[in-house]
Amino acid sequence: MLGKKLVTAQKRGETRALCLGLGMVACSMMMYFFIGITIVPFYTKSVWTTETVCKVLKANIKDQVPCPNNEGSADEDVFPYPCLQVWVNLTASGQEVMLYQTEDTLERNPKCSYVPGKSENSKEVKARIETIANNFKKYQTFPCYYDPGGMQTNVILSRLYPPKGLLFAFLWPTLMFTGGCLIIFLVKISQYVSVLSAWQ
């Protein structure tokens, strides 16, 4: 009687462990799919792949322009902000090109090097842009990214999804997938040993 209870408890434990392993594998596959349709296209679409050194030539704050936060957004969601334009000397080619913060900055407003996020306090936005402009004037040389193919003549300060960021995004689903497979493997080994011992 006690042996039957132990066998039943063991089978329940194996079933739960097997469900846990399968659930981990299923979750990791969904995470892989989500990363594949969101982050990977942005990473592969980016042409600014080569790092070089940029030297600031001028950093000017132009007249205020409307902030295009979202396409088709209402007028009340759009606020004016000072347009910062940073021109740098590209060390790789010696050209004078315009600097943008990220790839997204160029798509949102190609006239400005920096596009602030949605904010109701225009004073904070103005102070932040002035601080950024002063930092560019203070730190004349810094690393930047350019397009080695020449399709884009401008440069960006930082990539939205660098190679390290992409690897980090795949790290957690990989660990979950490995853990799930390991649990399933251990459960199968346990079942095999139980059947083998019972047969002997």
Tab-separated table of C-alpha atoms in Angstrom:
chain	number	residue	atom	x	y	z
A	1	MET	CA	0.000	0.000	0.000
A	2	LEU	CA	2.809	2.386	0.913
A	3	GLY	CA	4.654	1.444	-2.271
A	4	LYS	CA	1.644	2.324	-4.417
A	5	LYS	CA	1.368	5.726	-2.718
A	6	LEU	CA	5.057	6.394	-3.327
A	7	VAL	CA	4.718	5.426	-6.994
A	8	THR	CA	1.631	7.634	-7.379
A	9	ALA	CA	3.395	10.588	-5.728
A	10	GLN	CA	6.430	10.028	-7.929
A	11	LYS	CA	4.283	10.012	-11.073
A	12	ARG	CA	2.533	13.210	-9.985
A	13	GLY	CA	5.883	14.872	-9.350
A	14	GLU	CA	7.198	13.769	-12.726
A	15	THR	CA	4.048	15.039	-14.435
A	16	ARG	CA	4.333	18.425	-12.755
A	17	ALA	CA	8.032	18.683	-13.562
A	18	LEU	CA	7.337	17.684	-17.166
A	19	CYS	CA	4.601	20.339	-17.436
A	20	LEU	CA	6.994	22.905	-15.963
A	21	GLY	CA	9.675	22.007	-18.494
A	22	LEU	CA	7.250	22.126	-21.408
A	23	GLY	CA	5.853	25.445	-20.155
A	24	MET	CA	9.346	26.936	-19.968
A	25	VAL	CA	10.103	25.762	-23.507
A	26	ALA	CA	6.801	27.174	-24.794
A	27	CYS	CA	7.392	30.539	-23.069
A	28	SER	CA	10.914	30.765	-24.457
A	29	MET	CA	9.647	30.076	-27.975
A	30	MET	CA	7.068	32.853	-27.619
A	31	MET	CA	9.805	35.204	-26.397
A	32	TYR	CA	11.955	34.252	-29.403
A	33	PHE	CA	9.014	35.020	-31.696
A	34	PHE	CA	8.340	38.363	-29.995
A	35	ILE	CA	12.002	39.408	-30.237
A	36	GLY	CA	12.111	38.238	-33.840
A	37	ILE	CA	9.214	40.462	-34.933
A	38	THR	CA	10.106	43.542	-32.845
A	39	ILE	CA	13.823	43.970	-32.140
A	40	VAL	CA	15.483	41.995	-34.945
A	41	PRO	CA	13.880	44.000	-37.832
A	42	PHE	CA	15.071	47.280	-36.300
A	43	TYR	CA	18.553	45.832	-35.848
A	44	THR	CA	18.820	44.516	-39.414
A	45	LYS	CA	17.290	47.672	-40.913
A	46	SER	CA	19.894	49.936	-39.312
A	47	VAL	CA	22.707	50.845	-41.734
A	48	TRP	CA	24.802	52.698	-39.134
A	49	THR	CA	26.938	49.706	-38.234
A	50	THR	CA	30.537	50.954	-38.176
A	51	GLU	CA	31.942	52.876	-35.235
A	52	THR	CA	34.285	55.794	-35.797
A	53	VAL	CA	35.296	59.053	-34.129
A	54	CYS	CA	33.381	62.292	-34.647
A	55	LYS	CA	34.595	65.786	-33.880
A	56	VAL	CA	32.089	68.561	-33.226
A	57	LEU	CA	32.240	71.436	-35.685
A	58	LYS	CA	29.216	73.376	-34.475
A	59	ALA	CA	26.213	72.872	-32.224
A	60	ASN	CA	23.472	75.427	-32.754
A	61	ILE	CA	19.970	75.768	-31.354
A	62	LYS	CA	17.564	76.934	-34.044
A	63	ASP	CA	14.017	78.204	-33.819
A	64	GLN	CA	11.381	76.081	-32.178
A	65	VAL	CA	9.743	73.334	-34.220
A	66	PRO	CA	6.708	71.148	-33.454
A	67	CYS	CA	7.484	67.829	-31.830
A	68	PRO	CA	6.050	64.961	-33.934
A	69	ASN	CA	5.594	62.346	-31.215
A	70	ASN	CA	3.252	60.054	-33.127
A	71	GLU	CA	2.001	59.995	-36.659
A	72	GLY	CA	-1.553	61.215	-36.858
A	73	SER	CA	-1.494	62.562	-33.313
A	74	ALA	CA	-3.835	65.333	-32.279
A	75	ASP	CA	-2.699	68.942	-32.228
A	76	GLU	CA	-2.795	69.070	-28.434
A	77	ASP	CA	-0.251	66.223	-28.289
A	78	VAL	CA	2.279	68.263	-30.304
A	79	PHE	CA	4.418	70.829	-28.486
A	80	PRO	CA	7.189	73.107	-29.785
A	81	TYR	CA	10.793	72.565	-28.737
A	82	PRO	CA	14.154	74.162	-29.655
A	83	CYS	CA	15.789	72.455	-32.631
A	84	LEU	CA	19.353	71.406	-31.841
A	85	GLN	CA	21.568	70.879	-34.886
A	86	VAL	CA	24.977	69.284	-34.356
A	87	TRP	CA	27.435	69.121	-37.244
A	88	VAL	CA	30.500	66.910	-36.916
A	89	ASN	CA	33.586	66.012	-38.880
A	90	LEU	CA	33.540	62.319	-39.742
A	91	THR	CA	37.030	60.938	-39.168
A	92	ALA	CA	36.533	57.991	-41.525
A	93	SER	CA	35.898	60.207	-44.588
A	94	GLY	CA	36.624	63.755	-43.441
A	95	GLN	CA	33.116	64.880	-44.414
A	96	GLU	CA	31.001	67.417	-42.560
A	97	VAL	CA	27.787	65.607	-41.657
A	98	MET	CA	24.870	66.053	-39.296
A	99	LEU	CA	24.669	64.038	-36.081
A	100	TYR	CA	21.483	62.401	-34.790
A	101	GLN	CA	20.929	60.807	-31.417
A	102	THR	CA	19.557	57.469	-32.739
A	103	GLU	CA	18.016	56.011	-35.874
A	104	ASP	CA	14.592	56.933	-34.513
A	105	THR	CA	15.580	60.618	-34.264
A	106	LEU	CA	16.179	60.814	-38.015
A	107	GLU	CA	12.774	59.275	-38.755
A	108	ARG	CA	10.899	61.547	-36.333
A	109	ASN	CA	12.512	64.837	-37.370
A	110	PRO	CA	15.415	64.936	-39.859
A	111	LYS	CA	15.963	68.656	-39.188
A	112	CYS	CA	17.046	68.220	-35.553
A	113	SER	CA	19.789	66.185	-33.926
A	114	TYR	CA	17.737	65.565	-30.801
A	115	VAL	CA	13.998	65.010	-30.433
A	116	PRO	CA	12.636	65.076	-26.862
A	117	GLY	CA	9.973	62.740	-25.614
A	118	LYS	CA	6.460	63.896	-24.863
A	119	SER	CA	6.591	66.454	-22.073
A	120	GLU	CA	4.189	69.102	-20.818
A	121	ASN	CA	6.953	71.199	-19.256
A	122	SER	CA	8.585	73.117	-22.082
A	123	LYS	CA	11.089	74.737	-19.685
A	124	GLU	CA	12.557	71.345	-18.773
A	125	VAL	CA	12.821	70.407	-22.435
A	126	LYS	CA	14.566	73.684	-23.249
A	127	ALA	CA	16.979	73.281	-20.327
A	128	ARG	CA	17.754	69.686	-21.367
A	129	ILE	CA	18.491	70.690	-24.961
A	130	GLU	CA	20.729	73.528	-23.793
A	131	THR	CA	22.596	71.089	-21.540
A	132	ILE	CA	23.066	68.675	-24.437
A	133	ALA	CA	24.371	71.478	-26.642
A	134	ASN	CA	26.835	72.562	-23.949
A	135	ASN	CA	28.038	68.981	-23.523
A	136	PHE	CA	28.733	68.721	-27.243
A	137	LYS	CA	30.693	71.971	-27.107
A	138	LYS	CA	32.590	70.748	-24.046
A	139	TYR	CA	33.373	67.242	-25.258
A	140	GLN	CA	34.500	67.834	-28.823
A	141	THR	CA	35.476	64.247	-29.726
A	142	PHE	CA	33.369	61.134	-29.140
A	143	PRO	CA	32.546	57.786	-30.799
A	144	CYS	CA	29.714	57.672	-33.317
A	145	TYR	CA	28.289	55.340	-35.964
A	146	TYR	CA	28.163	55.817	-39.729
A	147	ASP	CA	26.968	53.920	-42.786
A	148	PRO	CA	29.929	52.230	-44.503
A	149	GLY	CA	27.805	51.640	-47.604
A	150	GLY	CA	27.254	55.348	-48.126
A	151	MET	CA	23.445	55.161	-48.315
A	152	GLN	CA	23.171	57.530	-45.341
A	153	THR	CA	25.557	60.473	-45.249
A	154	ASN	CA	24.680	61.381	-41.642
A	155	VAL	CA	25.857	59.729	-38.433
A	156	ILE	CA	24.208	58.697	-35.149
A	157	LEU	CA	25.453	58.964	-31.604
A	158	SER	CA	24.161	55.603	-30.392
A	159	ARG	CA	22.280	52.659	-31.881
A	160	LEU	CA	18.878	51.700	-30.558
A	161	TYR	CA	19.764	48.014	-30.657
A	162	PRO	CA	23.532	47.404	-30.640
A	163	PRO	CA	24.908	43.853	-30.991
A	164	LYS	CA	25.373	43.557	-27.211
A	165	GLY	CA	21.782	44.618	-26.629
A	166	LEU	CA	20.536	42.045	-29.127
A	167	LEU	CA	22.551	39.296	-27.443
A	168	PHE	CA	21.208	40.358	-24.053
A	169	ALA	CA	17.643	40.210	-25.429
A	170	PHE	CA	18.206	36.607	-26.536
A	171	LEU	CA	19.919	35.647	-23.264
A	172	TRP	CA	16.821	35.187	-21.085
A	173	PRO	CA	14.765	33.060	-23.518
A	174	THR	CA	17.869	30.961	-24.185
A	175	LEU	CA	18.356	30.331	-20.467
A	176	MET	CA	14.660	29.496	-20.084
A	177	PHE	CA	14.748	27.160	-23.083
A	178	THR	CA	17.861	25.416	-21.770
A	179	GLY	CA	16.352	25.050	-18.292
A	180	GLY	CA	13.115	23.622	-19.702
A	181	CYS	CA	14.948	21.117	-21.877
A	182	LEU	CA	17.107	20.121	-18.898
A	183	ILE	CA	14.020	19.496	-16.735
A	184	ILE	CA	12.392	17.398	-19.466
A	185	PHE	CA	15.621	15.430	-19.927
A	186	LEU	CA	15.925	14.713	-16.186
A	187	VAL	CA	12.290	13.605	-15.977
A	188	LYS	CA	12.753	11.229	-18.912
A	189	ILE	CA	15.925	9.829	-17.338
A	190	SER	CA	14.064	9.338	-14.047
A	191	GLN	CA	11.220	7.527	-15.818
A	192	TYR	CA	13.660	5.339	-17.715
A	193	VAL	CA	15.503	4.395	-14.525
A	194	SER	CA	12.205	3.616	-12.780
A	195	VAL	CA	11.044	1.348	-15.607
A	196	LEU	CA	14.447	-0.343	-15.758
A	197	SER	CA	14.528	-1.009	-12.010
A	198	ALA	CA	10.948	-2.316	-12.057
A	199	TRP	CA	11.753	-4.659	-14.959
A	200	GLN	CA	14.794	-6.040	-13.136
